[in-house]
Amino acid sequence: MLTDFDRQLIAATQSGLPLVARPYDTVAAMLGSTGEAVRTRLAELLAAGVVRRIAAVPNHYRLGYAANGMSVWDVADEQVDRLGELLGSQPAVSHCYRRPRKAGVWRYNLFAMLHGHTRDEVLAQAEQVAELLGPACRAHDVLFSSAILKKTGLRLRQPID
């Protein structure tokens, strides 16, 4: 159950942390609390699974990475966790996750976003990853972005007045 402080904290951070040197202190000042209390409570909410992650979300296009592709991989199920860790540790990968297969429709069970300046650069990264994954990788493809999607985190429903 969320406390009133939790709801205020989530509302204050759901659009992102302030872009200042000490963002937790700034949030704390808005809530009449301390930076330490904000950090501690966010860590607890993270550990409890209420908050899934606290992360920077860069705009890769503004950073010059115009070719962004979701690489999809058909890897051995018994090795997907180990291979996902390996894939997620690569410099070109911003995020990596496991997804269920859909028999007869979708064979891929491991996804990783690759970023590059050109499509050829991203395709070369995918080939390097294929070599890294070795024989456990049965097939792969790269699905290139065609639009920039707005990323949002947790949102609390506003009370109806």
CSV table of C-alpha atoms in Angstrom, one decimal:
chain,number,residue,atom,x,y,z
A,1,MET,CA,0.0,0.0,0.0
A,2,LEU,CA,1.4,3.4,-0.9
A,3,THR,CA,1.6,6.0,1.7
A,4,ASP,CA,0.7,9.7,1.1
A,5,PHE,CA,4.5,10.4,1.0
A,6,ASP,CA,4.9,7.7,-1.6
A,7,ARG,CA,2.2,9.1,-3.8
A,8,GLN,CA,3.7,12.6,-3.5
A,9,LEU,CA,7.2,11.2,-4.3
A,10,ILE,CA,6.0,9.4,-7.4
A,11,ALA,CA,4.0,12.4,-8.6
A,12,ALA,CA,7.0,14.6,-8.1
A,13,THR,CA,9.3,12.2,-10.1
A,14,GLN,CA,7.0,10.6,-12.6
A,15,SER,CA,8.0,13.0,-15.4
A,16,GLY,CA,11.7,12.7,-14.5
A,17,LEU,CA,14.1,14.0,-12.0
A,18,PRO,CA,15.1,17.6,-12.1
A,19,LEU,CA,18.2,18.3,-14.2
A,20,VAL,CA,20.2,19.8,-11.4
A,21,ALA,CA,23.4,18.7,-9.6
A,22,ARG,CA,21.4,17.3,-6.6
A,23,PRO,CA,18.0,16.1,-7.9
A,24,TYR,CA,17.0,14.2,-4.8
A,25,ASP,CA,17.5,17.3,-2.7
A,26,THR,CA,15.4,19.3,-5.1
A,27,VAL,CA,12.6,16.8,-4.9
A,28,ALA,CA,12.9,16.6,-1.1
A,29,ALA,CA,12.6,20.4,-0.9
A,30,MET,CA,9.3,20.2,-2.9
A,31,LEU,CA,8.0,17.5,-0.5
A,32,GLY,CA,9.3,19.1,2.7
A,33,SER,CA,11.6,16.2,3.3
A,34,THR,CA,15.3,15.4,3.0
A,35,GLY,CA,17.4,14.2,0.1
A,36,GLU,CA,18.4,11.1,2.2
A,37,ALA,CA,14.7,10.3,2.9
A,38,VAL,CA,13.9,10.6,-0.8
A,39,ARG,CA,16.8,8.3,-1.8
A,40,THR,CA,16.0,5.8,0.9
A,41,ARG,CA,12.3,5.6,0.0
A,42,LEU,CA,12.9,5.3,-3.7
A,43,ALA,CA,15.4,2.5,-3.0
A,44,GLU,CA,12.7,0.7,-0.9
A,45,LEU,CA,10.1,1.2,-3.7
A,46,LEU,CA,12.6,-0.1,-6.2
A,47,ALA,CA,13.4,-3.2,-4.0
A,48,ALA,CA,9.7,-3.9,-3.5
A,49,GLY,CA,9.0,-3.7,-7.3
A,50,VAL,CA,6.7,-0.7,-7.0
A,51,VAL,CA,9.3,1.3,-9.0
A,52,ARG,CA,10.9,-0.8,-11.7
A,53,ARG,CA,13.9,1.3,-12.4
A,54,ILE,CA,15.5,4.7,-12.1
A,55,ALA,CA,17.5,5.4,-15.2
A,56,ALA,CA,18.6,8.1,-17.6
A,57,VAL,CA,16.7,8.0,-20.9
A,58,PRO,CA,18.8,9.6,-23.5
A,59,ASN,CA,17.4,10.8,-26.8
A,60,HIS,CA,19.7,8.9,-29.1
A,61,TYR,CA,18.7,11.0,-32.2
A,62,ARG,CA,19.8,14.2,-30.5
A,63,LEU,CA,23.1,12.4,-29.6
A,64,GLY,CA,23.7,11.7,-33.3
A,65,TYR,CA,22.6,8.1,-33.4
A,66,ALA,CA,20.1,8.2,-36.3
A,67,ALA,CA,20.0,4.5,-36.9
A,68,ASN,CA,18.4,2.6,-34.0
A,69,GLY,CA,17.4,-1.0,-34.4
A,70,MET,CA,15.8,-3.5,-32.2
A,71,SER,CA,17.8,-6.7,-32.7
A,72,VAL,CA,15.8,-9.8,-32.2
A,73,TRP,CA,17.4,-13.2,-31.4
A,74,ASP,CA,16.3,-16.8,-31.5
A,75,VAL,CA,18.6,-18.3,-28.8
A,76,ALA,CA,18.4,-21.6,-26.9
A,77,ASP,CA,15.9,-21.2,-24.1
A,78,GLU,CA,18.2,-22.9,-21.6
A,79,GLN,CA,20.9,-20.2,-22.3
A,80,VAL,CA,18.7,-17.1,-22.8
A,81,ASP,CA,19.5,-15.6,-19.3
A,82,ARG,CA,23.2,-16.0,-19.6
A,83,LEU,CA,23.2,-14.8,-23.2
A,84,GLY,CA,21.0,-11.9,-22.3
A,85,GLU,CA,23.5,-10.8,-19.6
A,86,LEU,CA,26.3,-11.0,-22.2
A,87,LEU,CA,24.3,-9.1,-24.8
A,88,GLY,CA,23.2,-6.4,-22.4
A,89,SER,CA,26.8,-5.7,-21.4
A,90,GLN,CA,27.8,-4.7,-25.0
A,91,PRO,CA,28.6,-1.0,-25.5
A,92,ALA,CA,26.1,-0.6,-28.4
A,93,VAL,CA,23.2,-2.0,-26.4
A,94,SER,CA,21.0,0.4,-24.4
A,95,HIS,CA,18.6,-2.2,-23.2
A,96,CYS,CA,18.0,-5.9,-23.5
A,97,TYR,CA,15.2,-8.2,-22.4
A,98,ARG,CA,13.7,-11.6,-22.8
A,99,ARG,CA,10.2,-12.0,-24.4
A,100,PRO,CA,8.1,-15.1,-25.0
A,101,ARG,CA,8.0,-16.7,-28.4
A,102,LYS,CA,4.7,-17.1,-30.3
A,103,ALA,CA,4.7,-20.5,-32.0
A,104,GLY,CA,4.3,-20.2,-35.8
A,105,VAL,CA,4.3,-16.4,-35.6
A,106,TRP,CA,7.4,-15.1,-33.7
A,107,ARG,CA,10.5,-17.2,-33.1
A,108,TYR,CA,12.6,-14.6,-31.2
A,109,ASN,CA,13.1,-14.7,-27.4
A,110,LEU,CA,15.8,-12.2,-26.8
A,111,PHE,CA,15.7,-8.5,-27.7
A,112,ALA,CA,18.4,-5.8,-27.6
A,113,MET,CA,18.3,-2.2,-28.8
A,114,LEU,CA,21.4,-1.3,-30.9
A,115,HIS,CA,22.3,2.3,-31.7
A,116,GLY,CA,24.5,3.6,-34.5
A,117,HIS,CA,25.1,6.5,-36.9
A,118,THR,CA,24.1,4.5,-39.9
A,119,ARG,CA,22.0,1.4,-40.7
A,120,ASP,CA,25.2,-0.4,-41.9
A,121,GLU,CA,26.9,0.4,-38.5
A,122,VAL,CA,23.9,-1.2,-36.7
A,123,LEU,CA,23.9,-4.2,-39.0
A,124,ALA,CA,27.6,-4.7,-38.4
A,125,GLN,CA,27.0,-4.5,-34.6
A,126,ALA,CA,24.3,-7.2,-35.0
A,127,GLU,CA,26.8,-9.5,-36.8
A,128,GLN,CA,29.4,-8.9,-34.0
A,129,VAL,CA,26.7,-9.9,-31.5
A,130,ALA,CA,25.8,-13.0,-33.5
A,131,GLU,CA,29.5,-14.1,-33.3
A,132,LEU,CA,29.5,-13.4,-29.6
A,133,LEU,CA,26.3,-15.5,-29.0
A,134,GLY,CA,27.8,-18.3,-31.1
A,135,PRO,CA,25.9,-21.5,-31.9
A,136,ALA,CA,23.2,-20.9,-29.3
A,137,CYS,CA,22.0,-18.2,-31.7
A,138,ARG,CA,19.8,-19.9,-34.4
A,139,ALA,CA,18.5,-16.8,-36.1
A,140,HIS,CA,18.4,-13.0,-35.8
A,141,ASP,CA,17.1,-9.9,-37.4
A,142,VAL,CA,17.1,-6.1,-36.9
A,143,LEU,CA,14.0,-4.0,-36.8
A,144,PHE,CA,14.8,-0.4,-37.5
A,145,SER,CA,12.9,2.5,-35.9
A,146,SER,CA,10.6,4.4,-38.1
A,147,ALA,CA,9.4,6.9,-35.5
A,148,ILE,CA,10.5,8.3,-32.2
A,149,LEU,CA,8.2,7.0,-29.4
A,150,LYS,CA,7.7,9.0,-26.2
A,151,LYS,CA,8.9,7.0,-23.3
A,152,THR,CA,7.1,7.4,-20.0
A,153,GLY,CA,7.4,5.8,-16.7
A,154,LEU,CA,5.0,5.1,-13.8
A,155,ARG,CA,2.0,7.4,-13.8
A,156,LEU,CA,-0.5,7.6,-10.9
A,157,ARG,CA,-4.1,8.2,-11.7
A,158,GLN,CA,-5.2,11.6,-10.6
A,159,PRO,CA,-8.1,11.6,-8.1
A,160,ILE,CA,-11.5,12.5,-9.5
A,161,ASP,CA,-12.9,15.6,-7.9
